[in-house]
Tab-separated table of N, CA and C in Angstrom:
chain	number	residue	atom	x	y	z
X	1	UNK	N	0.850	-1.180	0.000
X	1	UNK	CA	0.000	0.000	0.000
X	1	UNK	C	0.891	1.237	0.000
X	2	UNK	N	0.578	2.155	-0.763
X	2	UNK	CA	1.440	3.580	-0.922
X	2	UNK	C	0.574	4.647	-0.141
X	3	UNK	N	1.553	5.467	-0.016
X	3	UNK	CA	0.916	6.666	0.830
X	3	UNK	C	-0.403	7.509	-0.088
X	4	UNK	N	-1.482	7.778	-0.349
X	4	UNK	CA	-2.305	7.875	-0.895
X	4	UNK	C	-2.599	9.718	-0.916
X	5	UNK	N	-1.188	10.258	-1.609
X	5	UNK	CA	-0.942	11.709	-1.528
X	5	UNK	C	-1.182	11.761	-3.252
X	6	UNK	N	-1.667	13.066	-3.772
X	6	UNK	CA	-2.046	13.219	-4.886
X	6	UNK	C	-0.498	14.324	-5.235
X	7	UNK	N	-0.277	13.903	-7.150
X	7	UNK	CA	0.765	14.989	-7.193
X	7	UNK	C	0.569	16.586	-7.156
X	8	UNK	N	1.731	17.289	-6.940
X	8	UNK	CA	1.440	18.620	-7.011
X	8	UNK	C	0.634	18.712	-5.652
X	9	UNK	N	-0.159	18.738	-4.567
X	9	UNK	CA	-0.516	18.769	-3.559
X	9	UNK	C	0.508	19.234	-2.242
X	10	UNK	N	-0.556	20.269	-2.030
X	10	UNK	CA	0.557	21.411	-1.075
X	10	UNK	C	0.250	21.607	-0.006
X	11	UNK	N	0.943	21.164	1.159
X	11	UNK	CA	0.700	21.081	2.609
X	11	UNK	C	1.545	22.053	2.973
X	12	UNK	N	0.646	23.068	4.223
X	12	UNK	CA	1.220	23.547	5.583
X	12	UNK	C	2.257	22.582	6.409
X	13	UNK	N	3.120	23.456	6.327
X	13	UNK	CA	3.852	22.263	7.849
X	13	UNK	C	4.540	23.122	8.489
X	14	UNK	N	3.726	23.798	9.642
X	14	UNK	CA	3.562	24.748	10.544
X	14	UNK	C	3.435	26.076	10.216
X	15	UNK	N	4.092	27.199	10.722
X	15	UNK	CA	4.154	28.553	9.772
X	15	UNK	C	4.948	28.112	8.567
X	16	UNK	N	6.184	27.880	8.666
X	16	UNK	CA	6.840	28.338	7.571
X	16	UNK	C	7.719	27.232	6.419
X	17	UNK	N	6.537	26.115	6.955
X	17	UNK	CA	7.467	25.017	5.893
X	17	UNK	C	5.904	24.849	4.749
X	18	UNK	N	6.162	24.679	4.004
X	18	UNK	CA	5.367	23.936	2.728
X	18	UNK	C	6.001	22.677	2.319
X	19	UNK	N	4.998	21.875	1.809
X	19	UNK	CA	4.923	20.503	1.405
X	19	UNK	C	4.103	20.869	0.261
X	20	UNK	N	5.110	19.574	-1.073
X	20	UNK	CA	4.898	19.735	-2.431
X	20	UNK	C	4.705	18.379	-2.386
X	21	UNK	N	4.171	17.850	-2.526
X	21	UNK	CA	4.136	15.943	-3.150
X	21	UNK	C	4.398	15.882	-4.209
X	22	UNK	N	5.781	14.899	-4.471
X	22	UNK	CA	5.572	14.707	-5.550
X	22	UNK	C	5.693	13.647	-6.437
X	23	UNK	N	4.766	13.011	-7.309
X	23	UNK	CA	4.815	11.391	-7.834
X	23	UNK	C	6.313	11.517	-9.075
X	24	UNK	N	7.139	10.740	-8.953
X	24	UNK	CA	7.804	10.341	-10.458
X	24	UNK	C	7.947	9.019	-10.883
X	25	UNK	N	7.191	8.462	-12.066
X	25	UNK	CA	7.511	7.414	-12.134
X	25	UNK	C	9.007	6.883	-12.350
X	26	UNK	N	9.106	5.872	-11.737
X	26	UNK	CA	10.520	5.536	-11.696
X	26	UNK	C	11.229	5.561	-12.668
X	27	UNK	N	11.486	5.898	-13.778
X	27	UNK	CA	12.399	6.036	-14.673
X	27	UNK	C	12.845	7.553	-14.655
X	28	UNK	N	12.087	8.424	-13.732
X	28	UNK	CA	12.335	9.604	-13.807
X	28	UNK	C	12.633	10.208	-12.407
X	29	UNK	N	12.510	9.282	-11.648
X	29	UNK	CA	12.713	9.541	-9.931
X	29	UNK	C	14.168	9.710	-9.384
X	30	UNK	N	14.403	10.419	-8.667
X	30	UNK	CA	16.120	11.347	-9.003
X	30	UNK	C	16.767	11.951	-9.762
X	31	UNK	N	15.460	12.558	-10.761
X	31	UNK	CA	16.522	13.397	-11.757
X	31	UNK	C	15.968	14.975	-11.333
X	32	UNK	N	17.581	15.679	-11.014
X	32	UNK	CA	17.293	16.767	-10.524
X	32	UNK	C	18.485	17.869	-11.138
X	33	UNK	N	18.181	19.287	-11.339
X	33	UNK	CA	19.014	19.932	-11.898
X	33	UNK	C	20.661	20.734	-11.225
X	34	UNK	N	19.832	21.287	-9.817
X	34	UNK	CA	20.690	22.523	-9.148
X	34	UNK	C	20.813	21.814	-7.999
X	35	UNK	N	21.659	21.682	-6.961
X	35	UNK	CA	21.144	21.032	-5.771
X	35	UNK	C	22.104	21.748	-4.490
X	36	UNK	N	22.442	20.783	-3.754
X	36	UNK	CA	22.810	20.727	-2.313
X	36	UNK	C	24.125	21.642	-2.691
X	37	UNK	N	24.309	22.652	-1.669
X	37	UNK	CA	25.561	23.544	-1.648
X	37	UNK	C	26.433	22.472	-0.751
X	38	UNK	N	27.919	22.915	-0.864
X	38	UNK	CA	28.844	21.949	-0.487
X	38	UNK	C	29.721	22.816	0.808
X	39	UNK	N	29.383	24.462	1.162
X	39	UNK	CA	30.565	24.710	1.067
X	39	UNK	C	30.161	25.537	2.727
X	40	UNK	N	29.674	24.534	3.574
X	40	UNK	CA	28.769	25.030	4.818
X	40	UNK	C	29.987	24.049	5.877
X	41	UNK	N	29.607	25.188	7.153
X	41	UNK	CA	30.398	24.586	8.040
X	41	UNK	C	29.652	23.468	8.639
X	42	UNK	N	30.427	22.202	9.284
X	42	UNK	CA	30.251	20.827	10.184
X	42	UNK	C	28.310	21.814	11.100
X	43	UNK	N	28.492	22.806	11.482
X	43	UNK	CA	27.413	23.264	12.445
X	43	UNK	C	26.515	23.226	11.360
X	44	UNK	N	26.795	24.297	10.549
X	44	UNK	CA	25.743	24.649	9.402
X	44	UNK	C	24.984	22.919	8.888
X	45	UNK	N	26.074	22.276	8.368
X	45	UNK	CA	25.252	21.300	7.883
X	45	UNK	C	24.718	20.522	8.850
X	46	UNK	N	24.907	20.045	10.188
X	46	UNK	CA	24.026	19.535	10.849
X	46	UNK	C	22.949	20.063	11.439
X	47	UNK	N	22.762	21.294	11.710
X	47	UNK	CA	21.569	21.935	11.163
X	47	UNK	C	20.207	21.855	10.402
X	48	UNK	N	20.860	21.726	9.291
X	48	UNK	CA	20.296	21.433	7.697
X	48	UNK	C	19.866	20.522	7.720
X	49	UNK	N	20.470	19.247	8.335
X	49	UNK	CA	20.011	17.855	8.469
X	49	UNK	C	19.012	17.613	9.225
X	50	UNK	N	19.391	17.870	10.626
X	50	UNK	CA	18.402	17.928	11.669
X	50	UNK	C	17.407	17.926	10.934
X	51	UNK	N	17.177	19.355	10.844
X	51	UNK	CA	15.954	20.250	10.617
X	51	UNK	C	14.953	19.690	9.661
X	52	UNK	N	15.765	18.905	7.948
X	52	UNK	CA	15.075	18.199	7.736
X	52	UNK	C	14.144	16.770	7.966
X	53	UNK	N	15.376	16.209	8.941
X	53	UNK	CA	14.424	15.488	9.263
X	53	UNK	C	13.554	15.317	10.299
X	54	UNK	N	13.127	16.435	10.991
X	54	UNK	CA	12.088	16.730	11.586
X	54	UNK	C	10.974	16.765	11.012
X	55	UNK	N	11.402	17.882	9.440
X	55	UNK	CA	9.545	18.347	8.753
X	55	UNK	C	9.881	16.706	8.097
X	56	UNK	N	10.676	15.925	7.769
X	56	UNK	CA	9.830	14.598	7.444
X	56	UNK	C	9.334	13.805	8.497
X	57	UNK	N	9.948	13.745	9.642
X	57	UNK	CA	9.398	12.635	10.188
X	57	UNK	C	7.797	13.638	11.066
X	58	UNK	N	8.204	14.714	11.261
X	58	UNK	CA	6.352	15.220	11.132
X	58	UNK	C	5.143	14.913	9.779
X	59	UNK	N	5.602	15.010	8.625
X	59	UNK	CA	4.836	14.927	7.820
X	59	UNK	C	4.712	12.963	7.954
X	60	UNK	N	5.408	12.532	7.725
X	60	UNK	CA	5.078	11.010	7.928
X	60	UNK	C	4.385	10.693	9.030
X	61	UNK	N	4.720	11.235	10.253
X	61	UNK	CA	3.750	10.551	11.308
X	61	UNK	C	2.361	11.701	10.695
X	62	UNK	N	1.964	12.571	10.705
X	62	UNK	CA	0.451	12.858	10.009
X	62	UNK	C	-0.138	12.208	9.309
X	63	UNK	N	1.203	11.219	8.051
X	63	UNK	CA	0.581	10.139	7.324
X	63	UNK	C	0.044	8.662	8.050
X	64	UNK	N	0.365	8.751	9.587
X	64	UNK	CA	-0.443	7.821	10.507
X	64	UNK	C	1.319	6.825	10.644
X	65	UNK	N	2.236	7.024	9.870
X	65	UNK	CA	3.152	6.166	10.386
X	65	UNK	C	4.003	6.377	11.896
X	66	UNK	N	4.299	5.375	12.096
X	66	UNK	CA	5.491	5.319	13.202
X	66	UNK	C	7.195	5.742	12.865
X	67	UNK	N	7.489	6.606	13.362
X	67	UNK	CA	9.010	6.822	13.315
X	67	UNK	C	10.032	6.660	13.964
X	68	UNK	N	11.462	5.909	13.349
X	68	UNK	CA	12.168	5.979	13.642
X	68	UNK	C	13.688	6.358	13.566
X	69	UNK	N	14.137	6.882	13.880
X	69	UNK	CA	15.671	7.706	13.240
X	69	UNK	C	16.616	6.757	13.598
X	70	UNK	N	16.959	6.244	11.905
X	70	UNK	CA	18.046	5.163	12.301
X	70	UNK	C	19.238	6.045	11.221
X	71	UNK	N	19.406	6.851	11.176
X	71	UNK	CA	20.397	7.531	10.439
X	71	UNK	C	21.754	7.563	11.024
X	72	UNK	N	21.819	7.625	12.008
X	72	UNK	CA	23.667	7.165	12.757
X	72	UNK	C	24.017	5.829	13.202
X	73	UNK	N	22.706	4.940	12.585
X	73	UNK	CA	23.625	3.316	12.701
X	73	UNK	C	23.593	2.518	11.110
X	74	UNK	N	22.040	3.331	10.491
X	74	UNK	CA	22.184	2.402	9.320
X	74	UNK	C	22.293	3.557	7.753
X	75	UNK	N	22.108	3.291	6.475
X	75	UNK	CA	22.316	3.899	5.234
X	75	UNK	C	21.415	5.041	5.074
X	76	UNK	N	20.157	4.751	5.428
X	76	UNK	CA	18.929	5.435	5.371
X	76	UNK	C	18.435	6.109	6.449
X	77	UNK	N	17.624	7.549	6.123
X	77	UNK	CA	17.228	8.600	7.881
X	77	UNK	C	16.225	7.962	8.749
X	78	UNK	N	15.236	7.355	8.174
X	78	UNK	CA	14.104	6.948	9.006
X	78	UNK	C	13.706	5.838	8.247
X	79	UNK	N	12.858	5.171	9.251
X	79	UNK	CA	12.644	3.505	9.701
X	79	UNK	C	10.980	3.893	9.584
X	80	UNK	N	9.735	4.002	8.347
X	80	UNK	CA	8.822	4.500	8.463
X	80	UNK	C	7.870	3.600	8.756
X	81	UNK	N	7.247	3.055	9.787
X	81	UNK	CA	6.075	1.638	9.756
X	81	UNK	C	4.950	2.291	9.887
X	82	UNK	N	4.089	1.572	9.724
X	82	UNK	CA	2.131	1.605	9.850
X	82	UNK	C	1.625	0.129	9.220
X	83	UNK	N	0.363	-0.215	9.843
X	83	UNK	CA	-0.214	-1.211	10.114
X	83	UNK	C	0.050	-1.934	8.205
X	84	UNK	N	1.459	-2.984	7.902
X	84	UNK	CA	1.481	-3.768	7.053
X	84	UNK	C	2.516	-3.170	6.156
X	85	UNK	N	3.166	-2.193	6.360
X	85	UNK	CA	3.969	-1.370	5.690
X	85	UNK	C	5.148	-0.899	6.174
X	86	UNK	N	6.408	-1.116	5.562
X	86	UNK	CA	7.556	-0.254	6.450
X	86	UNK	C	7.637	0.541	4.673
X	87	UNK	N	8.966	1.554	4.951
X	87	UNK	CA	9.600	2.332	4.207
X	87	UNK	C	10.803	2.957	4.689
X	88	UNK	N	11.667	2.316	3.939
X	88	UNK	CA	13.363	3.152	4.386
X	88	UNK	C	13.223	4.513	3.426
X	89	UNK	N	13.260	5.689	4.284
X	89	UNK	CA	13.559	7.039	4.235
X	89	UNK	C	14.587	7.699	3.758
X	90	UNK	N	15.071	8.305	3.137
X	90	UNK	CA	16.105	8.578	3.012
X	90	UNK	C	15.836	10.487	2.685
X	91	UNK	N	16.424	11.237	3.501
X	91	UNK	CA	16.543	12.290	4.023
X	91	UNK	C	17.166	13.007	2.965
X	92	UNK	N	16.750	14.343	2.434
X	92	UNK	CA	17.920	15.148	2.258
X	92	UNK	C	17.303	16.634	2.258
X	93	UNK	N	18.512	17.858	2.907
X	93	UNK	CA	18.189	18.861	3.212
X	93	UNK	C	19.179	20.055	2.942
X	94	UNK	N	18.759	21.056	1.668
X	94	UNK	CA	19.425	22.587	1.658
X	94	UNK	C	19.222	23.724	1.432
X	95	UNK	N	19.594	24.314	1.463
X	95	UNK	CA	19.218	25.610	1.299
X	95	UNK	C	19.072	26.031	-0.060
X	96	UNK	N	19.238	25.408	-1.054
X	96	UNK	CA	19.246	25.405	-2.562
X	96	UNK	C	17.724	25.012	-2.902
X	97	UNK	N	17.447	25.230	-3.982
X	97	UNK	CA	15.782	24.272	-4.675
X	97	UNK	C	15.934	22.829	-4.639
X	98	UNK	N	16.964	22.650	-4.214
X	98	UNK	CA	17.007	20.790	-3.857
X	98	UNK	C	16.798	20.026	-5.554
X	99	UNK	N	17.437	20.679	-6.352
X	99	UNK	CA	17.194	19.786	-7.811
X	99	UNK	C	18.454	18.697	-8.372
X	100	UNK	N	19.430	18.802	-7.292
X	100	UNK	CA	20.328	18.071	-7.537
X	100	UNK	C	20.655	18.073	-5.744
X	101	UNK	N	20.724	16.279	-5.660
X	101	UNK	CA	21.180	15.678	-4.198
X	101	UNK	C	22.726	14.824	-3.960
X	102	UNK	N	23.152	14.620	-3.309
X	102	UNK	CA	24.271	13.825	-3.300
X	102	UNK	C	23.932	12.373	-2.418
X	103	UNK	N	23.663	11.847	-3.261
X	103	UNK	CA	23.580	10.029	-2.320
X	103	UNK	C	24.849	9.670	-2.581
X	104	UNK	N	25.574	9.048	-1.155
X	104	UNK	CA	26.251	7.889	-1.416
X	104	UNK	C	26.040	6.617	-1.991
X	105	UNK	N	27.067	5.931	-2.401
X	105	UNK	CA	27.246	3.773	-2.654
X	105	UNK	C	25.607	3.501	-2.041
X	106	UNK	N	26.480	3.397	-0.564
X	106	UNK	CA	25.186	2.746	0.440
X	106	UNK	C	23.777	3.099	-0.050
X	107	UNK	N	23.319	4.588	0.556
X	107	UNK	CA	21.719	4.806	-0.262
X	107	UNK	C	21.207	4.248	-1.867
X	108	UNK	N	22.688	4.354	-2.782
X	108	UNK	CA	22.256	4.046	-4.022
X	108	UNK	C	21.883	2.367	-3.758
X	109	UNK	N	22.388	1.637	-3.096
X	109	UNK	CA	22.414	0.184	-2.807
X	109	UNK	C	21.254	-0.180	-2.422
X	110	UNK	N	20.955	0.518	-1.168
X	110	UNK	CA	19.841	0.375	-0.027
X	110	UNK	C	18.451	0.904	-1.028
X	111	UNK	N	18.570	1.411	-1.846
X	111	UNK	CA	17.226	1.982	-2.859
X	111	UNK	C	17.031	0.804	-3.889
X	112	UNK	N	18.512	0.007	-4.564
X	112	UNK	CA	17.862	-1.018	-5.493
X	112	UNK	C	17.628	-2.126	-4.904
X	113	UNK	N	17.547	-1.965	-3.613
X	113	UNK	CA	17.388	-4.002	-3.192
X	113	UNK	C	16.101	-3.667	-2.409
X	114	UNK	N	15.550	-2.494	-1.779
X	114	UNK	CA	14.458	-2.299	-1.399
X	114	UNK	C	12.976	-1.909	-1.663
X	115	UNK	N	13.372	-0.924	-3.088
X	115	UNK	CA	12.310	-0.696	-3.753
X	115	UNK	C	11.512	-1.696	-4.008
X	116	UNK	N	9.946	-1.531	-3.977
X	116	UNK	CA	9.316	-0.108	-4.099
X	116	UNK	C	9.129	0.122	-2.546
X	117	UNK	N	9.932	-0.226	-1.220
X	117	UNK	CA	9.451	0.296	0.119
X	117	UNK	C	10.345	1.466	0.498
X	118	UNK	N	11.019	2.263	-0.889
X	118	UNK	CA	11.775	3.540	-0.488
X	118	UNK	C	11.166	4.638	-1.019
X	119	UNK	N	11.601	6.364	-0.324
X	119	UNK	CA	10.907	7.122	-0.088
X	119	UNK	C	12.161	7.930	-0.051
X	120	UNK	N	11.944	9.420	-0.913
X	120	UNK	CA	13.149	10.319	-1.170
X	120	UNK	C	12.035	11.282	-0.505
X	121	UNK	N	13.078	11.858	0.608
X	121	UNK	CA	12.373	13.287	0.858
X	121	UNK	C	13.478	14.267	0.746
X	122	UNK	N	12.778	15.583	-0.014
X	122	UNK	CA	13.753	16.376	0.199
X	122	UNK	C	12.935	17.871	0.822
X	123	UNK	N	14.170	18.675	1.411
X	123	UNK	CA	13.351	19.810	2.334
X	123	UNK	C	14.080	20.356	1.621
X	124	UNK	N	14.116	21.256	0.606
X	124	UNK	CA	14.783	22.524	0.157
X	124	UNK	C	14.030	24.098	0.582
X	125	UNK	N	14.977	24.871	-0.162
X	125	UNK	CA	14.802	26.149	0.182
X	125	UNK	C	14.824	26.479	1.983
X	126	UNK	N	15.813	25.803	2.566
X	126	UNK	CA	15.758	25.767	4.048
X	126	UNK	C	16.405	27.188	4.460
X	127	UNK	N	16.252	28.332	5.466
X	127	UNK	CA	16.565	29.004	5.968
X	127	UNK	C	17.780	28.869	6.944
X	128	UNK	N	18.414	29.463	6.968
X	128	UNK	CA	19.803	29.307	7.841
X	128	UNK	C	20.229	30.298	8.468
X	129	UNK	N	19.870	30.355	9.681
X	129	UNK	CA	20.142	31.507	10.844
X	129	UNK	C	21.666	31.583	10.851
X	130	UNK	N	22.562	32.062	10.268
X	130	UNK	CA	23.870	32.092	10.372
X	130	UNK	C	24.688	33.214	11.547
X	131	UNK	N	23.835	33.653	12.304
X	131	UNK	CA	23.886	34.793	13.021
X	131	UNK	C	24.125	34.142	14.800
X	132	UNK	N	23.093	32.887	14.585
X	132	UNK	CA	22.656	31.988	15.911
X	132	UNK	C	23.809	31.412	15.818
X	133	UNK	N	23.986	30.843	17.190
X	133	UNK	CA	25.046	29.975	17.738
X	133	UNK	C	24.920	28.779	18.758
X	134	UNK	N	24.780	27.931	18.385
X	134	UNK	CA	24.841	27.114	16.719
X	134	UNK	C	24.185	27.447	15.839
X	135	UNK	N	24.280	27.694	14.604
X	135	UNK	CA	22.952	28.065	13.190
X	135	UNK	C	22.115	27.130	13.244
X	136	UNK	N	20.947	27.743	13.234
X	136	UNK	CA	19.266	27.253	13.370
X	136	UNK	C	18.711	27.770	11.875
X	137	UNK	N	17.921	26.267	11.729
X	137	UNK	CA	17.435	25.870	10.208
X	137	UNK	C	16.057	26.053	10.452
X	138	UNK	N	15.363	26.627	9.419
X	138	UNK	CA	13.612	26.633	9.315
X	138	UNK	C	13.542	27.130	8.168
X	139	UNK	N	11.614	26.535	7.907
X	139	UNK	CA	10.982	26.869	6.876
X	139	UNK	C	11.421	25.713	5.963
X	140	UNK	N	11.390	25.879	4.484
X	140	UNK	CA	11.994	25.149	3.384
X	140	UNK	C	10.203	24.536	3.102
X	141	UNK	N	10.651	23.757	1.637
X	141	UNK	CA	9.573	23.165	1.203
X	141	UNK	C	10.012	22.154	1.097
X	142	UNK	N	8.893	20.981	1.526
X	142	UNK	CA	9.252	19.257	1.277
X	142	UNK	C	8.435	18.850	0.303
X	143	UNK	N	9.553	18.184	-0.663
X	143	UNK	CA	8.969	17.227	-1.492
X	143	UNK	C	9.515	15.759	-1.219
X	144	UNK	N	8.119	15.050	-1.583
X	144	UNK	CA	7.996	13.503	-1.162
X	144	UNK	C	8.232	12.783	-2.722
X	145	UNK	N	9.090	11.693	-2.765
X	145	UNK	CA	9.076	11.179	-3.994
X	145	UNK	C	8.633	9.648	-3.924
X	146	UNK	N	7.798	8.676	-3.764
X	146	UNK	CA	7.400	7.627	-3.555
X	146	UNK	C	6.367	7.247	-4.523
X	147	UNK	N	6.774	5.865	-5.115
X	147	UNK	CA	7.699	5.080	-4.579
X	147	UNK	C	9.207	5.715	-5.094
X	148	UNK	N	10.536	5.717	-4.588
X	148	UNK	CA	11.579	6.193	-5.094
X	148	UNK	C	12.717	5.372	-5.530
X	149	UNK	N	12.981	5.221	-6.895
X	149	UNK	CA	13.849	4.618	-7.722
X	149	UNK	C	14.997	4.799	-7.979
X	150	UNK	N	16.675	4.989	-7.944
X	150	UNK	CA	17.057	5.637	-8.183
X	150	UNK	C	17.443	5.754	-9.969
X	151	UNK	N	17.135	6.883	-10.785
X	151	UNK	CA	17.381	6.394	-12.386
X	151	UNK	C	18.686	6.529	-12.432
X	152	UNK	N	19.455	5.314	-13.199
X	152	UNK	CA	20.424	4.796	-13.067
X	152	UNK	C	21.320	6.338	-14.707
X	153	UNK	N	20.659	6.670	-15.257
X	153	UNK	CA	20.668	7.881	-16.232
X	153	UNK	C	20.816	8.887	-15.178
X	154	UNK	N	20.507	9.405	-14.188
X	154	UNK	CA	20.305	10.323	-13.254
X	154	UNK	C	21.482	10.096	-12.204
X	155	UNK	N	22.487	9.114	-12.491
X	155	UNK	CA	23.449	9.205	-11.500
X	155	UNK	C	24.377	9.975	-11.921
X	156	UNK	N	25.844	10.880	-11.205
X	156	UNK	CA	26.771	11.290	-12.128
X	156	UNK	C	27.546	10.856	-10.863
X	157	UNK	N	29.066	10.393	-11.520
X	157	UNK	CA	29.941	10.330	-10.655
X	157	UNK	C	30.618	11.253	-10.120
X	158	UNK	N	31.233	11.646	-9.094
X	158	UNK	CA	31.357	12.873	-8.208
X	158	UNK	C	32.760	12.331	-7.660
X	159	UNK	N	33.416	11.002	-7.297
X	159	UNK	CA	34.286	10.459	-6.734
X	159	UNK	C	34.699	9.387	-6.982
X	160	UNK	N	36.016	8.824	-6.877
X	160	UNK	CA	36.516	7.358	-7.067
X	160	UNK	C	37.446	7.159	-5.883
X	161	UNK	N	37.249	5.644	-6.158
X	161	UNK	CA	38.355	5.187	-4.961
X	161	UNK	C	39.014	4.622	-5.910
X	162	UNK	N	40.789	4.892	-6.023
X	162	UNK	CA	41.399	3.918	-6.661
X	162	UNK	C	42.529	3.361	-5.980
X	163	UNK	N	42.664	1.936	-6.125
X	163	UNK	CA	43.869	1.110	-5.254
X	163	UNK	C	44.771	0.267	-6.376
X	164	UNK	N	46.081	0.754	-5.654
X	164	UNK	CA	47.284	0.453	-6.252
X	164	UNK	C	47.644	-0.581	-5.766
């Protein structure tokens, strides 16, 4: 059973976050243009992270699921259950339009052996108190991509490991 969100459909999520749903069929699910800035301090980006995965794991539990944040032991942010259903989560959050993301190996892995029980959220357009100490994240808009595929056309390589 899939989450039963219509595309284009725009949720409040509190004052200052918006929610975009959005369907791609899988041949087109991860293809994105502009994305995640690189060039934020260790504070800044955990921040960013946090923050997103708060407005997801709020918007998922509204969807009646149970949450859990398994993001500092396993590949994926949240552990999503409800009565007959799990979904590995996978988080991402910046201050950019979020049209280009950076997954690691692992997520790319953890998306082809699990689908269709994976779920791309992204919180873009996030606010960044750079003034606060530590910098405090709000607002942004979430888009939901489920079921989420990764298109194997939509990957670009960014890094290598090479051994001599």
């Amino acid at each position: 059973m899939f989450l039963t969100l219509m595309q284009g459909t725009t949720h409040r999520i509190g004052k200052t976050c918006a929610a975009r749903v959005v369907w791609a069929p899988p041949a087109l699910a991860g293809r994105r243009r502009a994305g995640q800035r690189t060039r934020l301090s260790q504070a800044e980006r955990t921040a960013i992270e946090s923050h997103a995965v708060r407005v997801a794991s709020d918007h998922l539990i509204r969807q009646g699921f149970t949450i859990r944040d398994v993001g500092a032991t396993e590949s994926y942010d949240l552990d999503a259950r409800r009565t007959g259903e799990r979904l590995f989560v996978e988080v991402k959050g910046t201050t950019s339009a979020g049209e280009q993301v950076i997954l690691t190996k692992n997520e790319v892995d953890l998306n082809r052996s699990e689908h269709p029980h994976t779920m791309l959220v992204v919180v873009s357009r996030i606010h960044l108190d750079h003034a606060a100490s530590p910098p405090r994240a709000s607002g942004g808009v979430l888009e939901v991509t489920h079921p989420w595929l990764v298109a194997e056309t939509a990957l670009e390589p960014i890094s290598y490991r090479y051994t001599r």
